[in-house]
PDB file of C-alpha atoms in Angstrom:
ATOM      1  CA  MET K   1     138.891 119.814  86.691  1.00 39.00           C
ATOM      2  CA  ARG K   2     135.653 119.594  88.558  1.00 38.00           C
ATOM      3  CA  SER K   3     135.637 117.415  91.290  1.00 38.00           C
ATOM      4  CA  ARG K   4     133.248 114.615  91.905  1.00 43.00           C
ATOM      5  CA  THR K   5     131.135 114.463  95.201  1.00 43.00           C
ATOM      6  CA  SER K   6     131.019 110.920  96.371  1.00 44.00           C
ATOM      7  CA  LEU K   7     127.629 109.496  97.014  1.00 46.00           C
ATOM      8  CA  ARG K   8     127.056 106.838  99.695  1.00 51.00           C
ATOM      9  CA  ILE K   9     123.819 104.742  98.907  1.00 54.00           C
ATOM     10  CA  HIS K  10     121.895 103.552 101.851  1.00 54.00           C
ATOM     11  CA  PHE K  11     119.394 100.656 100.990  1.00 57.00           C
ATOM     12  CA  ALA K  12     117.532  98.212 102.892  1.00 56.00           C
ATOM     13  CA  GLY K  13     118.919  99.397 106.166  1.00 49.00           C
ATOM     14  CA  ARG K  14     122.733  99.369 105.209  1.00 54.00           C
ATOM     15  CA  ALA K  15     125.114 101.542 103.481  1.00 58.00           C
ATOM     16  CA  TRP K  16     126.429 100.192 100.033  1.00 64.00           C
ATOM     17  CA  GLY K  17     129.949 100.868  98.723  1.00 69.00           C
ATOM     18  CA  VAL K  18     128.575 101.912  95.310  1.00 71.00           C
ATOM     19  CA  GLY K  19     127.775 105.195  93.381  1.00 74.00           C
ATOM     20  CA  HIS K  20     124.316 106.088  92.219  1.00 76.00           C
ATOM     21  CA  SER K  21     124.750 104.829  88.692  1.00 82.00           C
ATOM     22  CA  ALA K  22     125.888 101.468  89.810  1.00 80.00           C
ATOM     23  CA  TRP K  23     122.861 101.150  92.151  1.00 77.00           C
ATOM     24  CA  LEU K  24     120.502 102.310  89.478  1.00 82.00           C
ATOM     25  CA  THR K  25     122.010  99.825  87.094  1.00 87.00           C
ATOM     26  CA  TRP K  26     121.573  97.064  89.643  1.00 82.00           C
ATOM     27  CA  LEU K  27     117.980  97.996  90.440  1.00 82.00           C
ATOM     28  CA  ALA K  28     117.092  97.800  86.692  1.00 88.00           C
ATOM     29  CA  SER K  29     118.781  94.547  86.273  1.00 89.00           C
ATOM     30  CA  GLY K  30     115.981  92.800  88.106  1.00 84.00           C
ATOM     31  CA  ALA K  31     118.170  91.685  90.864  1.00 83.00           C
ATOM     32  CA  LEU K  32     115.696  93.472  93.383  1.00 81.00           C
ATOM     33  CA  ASP K  33     113.383  90.389  93.243  1.00 84.00           C
ATOM     34  CA  GLU K  34     116.151  88.193  94.171  1.00 84.00           C
ATOM     35  CA  PHE K  35     117.451  90.458  96.747  1.00 81.00           C
ATOM     36  CA  TYR K  36     114.037  90.413  98.564  1.00 82.00           C
ATOM     37  CA  ALA K  37     113.063  86.828  97.899  1.00 85.00           C
ATOM     38  CA  ASP K  38     113.525  85.993 101.630  1.00 85.00           C
ATOM     39  CA  LEU K  39     111.794  88.799 102.832  1.00 85.00           C
ATOM     40  CA  ARG K  40     108.362  88.365 101.308  1.00 90.00           C
ATOM     41  CA  TRP K  41     105.331  86.582 102.793  1.00 91.00           C
ATOM     42  CA  PRO K  42     102.274  85.009 100.911  1.00 93.00           C
ATOM     43  CA  GLY K  43      99.827  87.894  99.873  1.00 94.00           C
ATOM     44  CA  TRP K  44     102.471  90.640 100.259  1.00 93.00           C
ATOM     45  CA  GLN K  45     101.630  92.253  96.867  1.00 93.00           C
ATOM     46  CA  GLY K  46      97.994  92.582  97.957  1.00 96.00           C
ATOM     47  CA  GLU K  47      98.960  94.347 101.036  1.00 95.00           C
ATOM     48  CA  VAL K  48     101.314  96.665  99.279  1.00 94.00           C
ATOM     49  CA  ARG K  49      98.621  97.467  96.463  1.00 95.00           C
ATOM     50  CA  ALA K  50      96.171  98.506  99.286  1.00 96.00           C
ATOM     51  CA  LEU K  51      98.402 101.175 100.596  1.00 95.00           C
ATOM     52  CA  ASN K  52      97.974 105.047  99.601  1.00 95.00           C
ATOM     53  CA  SER K  53     100.853 106.584  97.743  1.00 92.00           C
ATOM     54  CA  ASP K  54     102.083 108.397 101.134  1.00 93.00           C
ATOM     55  CA  GLN K  55     102.060 104.934 103.038  1.00 95.00           C
ATOM     56  CA  GLY K  56     104.429 102.175 103.658  1.00 92.00           C
ATOM     57  CA  LEU K  57     104.319  98.997 105.670  1.00 93.00           C
ATOM     58  CA  ALA K  58     105.784  99.034 109.255  1.00 92.00           C
ATOM     59  CA  LEU K  59     106.612  95.497 110.377  1.00 92.00           C
ATOM     60  CA  PHE K  60     107.546  93.945 113.707  1.00 93.00           C
ATOM     61  CA  PRO K  61     109.677  92.298 114.434  1.00 92.00           C
ATOM     62  CA  PRO K  62     111.700  94.010 111.693  1.00 86.00           C
ATOM     63  CA  LEU K  63     112.466  91.951 108.662  1.00 83.00           C
ATOM     64  CA  TRP K  64     116.300  91.934 109.434  1.00 81.00           C
ATOM     65  CA  SER K  65     115.644  90.314 112.868  1.00 86.00           C
ATOM     66  CA  ALA K  66     116.093  86.485 113.716  1.00 90.00           C
ATOM     67  CA  GLU K  67     112.585  86.468 114.955  1.00 92.00           C
ATOM     68  CA  ALA K  68     111.219  87.643 111.539  1.00 89.00           C
ATOM     69  CA  ARG K  69     113.178  85.270 109.519  1.00 88.00           C
ATOM     70  CA  GLN K  70     111.975  82.214 111.603  1.00 92.00           C
ATOM     71  CA  ASP K  71     108.315  82.846 110.342  1.00 92.00           C
ATOM     72  CA  ILE K  72     108.112  86.073 108.082  1.00 91.00           C
ATOM     73  CA  SER K  73     104.340  85.418 107.777  1.00 91.00           C
ATOM     74  CA  ALA K  74     103.959  85.907 111.455  1.00 92.00           C
ATOM     75  CA  THR K  75     105.184  89.331 111.616  1.00 93.00           C
ATOM     76  CA  SER K  76     102.821  92.194 112.499  1.00 95.00           C
ATOM     77  CA  ARG K  77     102.261  94.505 109.626  1.00 95.00           C
ATOM     78  CA  ARG K  78     100.218  97.847 109.492  1.00 95.00           C
ATOM     79  CA  ALA K  79     100.195 100.776 107.042  1.00 96.00           C
ATOM     80  CA  VAL K  80     101.910 103.924 108.330  1.00 95.00           C
ATOM     81  CA  PRO K  81     102.684 107.448 106.834  1.00 95.00           C
ATOM     82  CA  MET K  82     105.921 107.082 104.693  1.00 91.00           C
ATOM     83  CA  ALA K  83     107.433 109.950 106.569  1.00 89.00           C
ATOM     84  CA  GLU K  84     107.272 107.635 109.659  1.00 90.00           C
ATOM     85  CA  LEU K  85     109.263 104.926 108.020  1.00 89.00           C
ATOM     86  CA  LEU K  86     111.771 107.258 106.561  1.00 85.00           C
ATOM     87  CA  GLY K  87     112.364 108.616 109.887  1.00 86.00           C
ATOM     88  CA  VAL K  88     112.919 105.129 111.386  1.00 84.00           C
ATOM     89  CA  ALA K  89     115.188 104.343 108.351  1.00 80.00           C
ATOM     90  CA  ARG K  90     117.368 107.262 109.067  1.00 82.00           C
ATOM     91  CA  ASP K  91     117.486 106.673 112.629  1.00 84.00           C
ATOM     92  CA  SER K  92     118.482 103.038 112.231  1.00 79.00           C
ATOM     93  CA  CYS K  93     121.427 104.099 109.859  1.00 77.00           C
ATOM     94  CA  ARG K  94     122.674 106.511 112.534  1.00 83.00           C
ATOM     95  CA  GLN K  95     122.425 103.945 115.174  1.00 84.00           C
ATOM     96  CA  PHE K  96     123.738 101.021 113.138  1.00 79.00           C
ATOM     97  CA  ASP K  97     126.410 102.653 110.933  1.00 76.00           C
ATOM     98  CA  GLY K  98     127.103 105.821 112.875  1.00 80.00           C
ATOM     99  CA  VAL K  99     126.289 107.722 109.455  1.00 77.00           C
ATOM    100  CA  ASP K 100     123.387 110.044 108.946  1.00 78.00           C
ATOM    101  CA  PRO K 101     122.241 109.344 105.336  1.00 71.00           C
ATOM    102  CA  GLY K 102     120.754 112.725 105.027  1.00 73.00           C
ATOM    103  CA  ASN K 103     117.485 113.570 103.811  1.00 71.00           C
ATOM    104  CA  LEU K 104     115.557 110.453 102.671  1.00 62.00           C
ATOM    105  CA  GLY K 105     112.752 112.380 101.061  1.00 55.00           C
ATOM    106  CA  ALA K 106     110.016 114.873 102.000  1.00 51.00           C
ATOM    107  CA  MET K 107     106.428 113.608 102.627  1.00 48.00           C
TER     108      MET K 107
END
């Protein structure tokens, strides 16, 4: 019998105890909008539309912080290379969870 490799999903800065299939099913269910509802500010869609395909938004303070949650519209936002964001996400997983999520993508 072939052994299955366990896949640990890292999403939104934390490790999820689900496999890849369950995670994809959750994404396709529309639950992503509900998951991010408290992390969106007025005009976020326009800011995202203006990004190039190799960019993402860097926010300060980070969206998971108490400061950002007090007034999410007041966060500082700027377009940065996606490779930079992936590096920060990987470093955060290592620091907070003690787990290296592996390659998060090549840019």
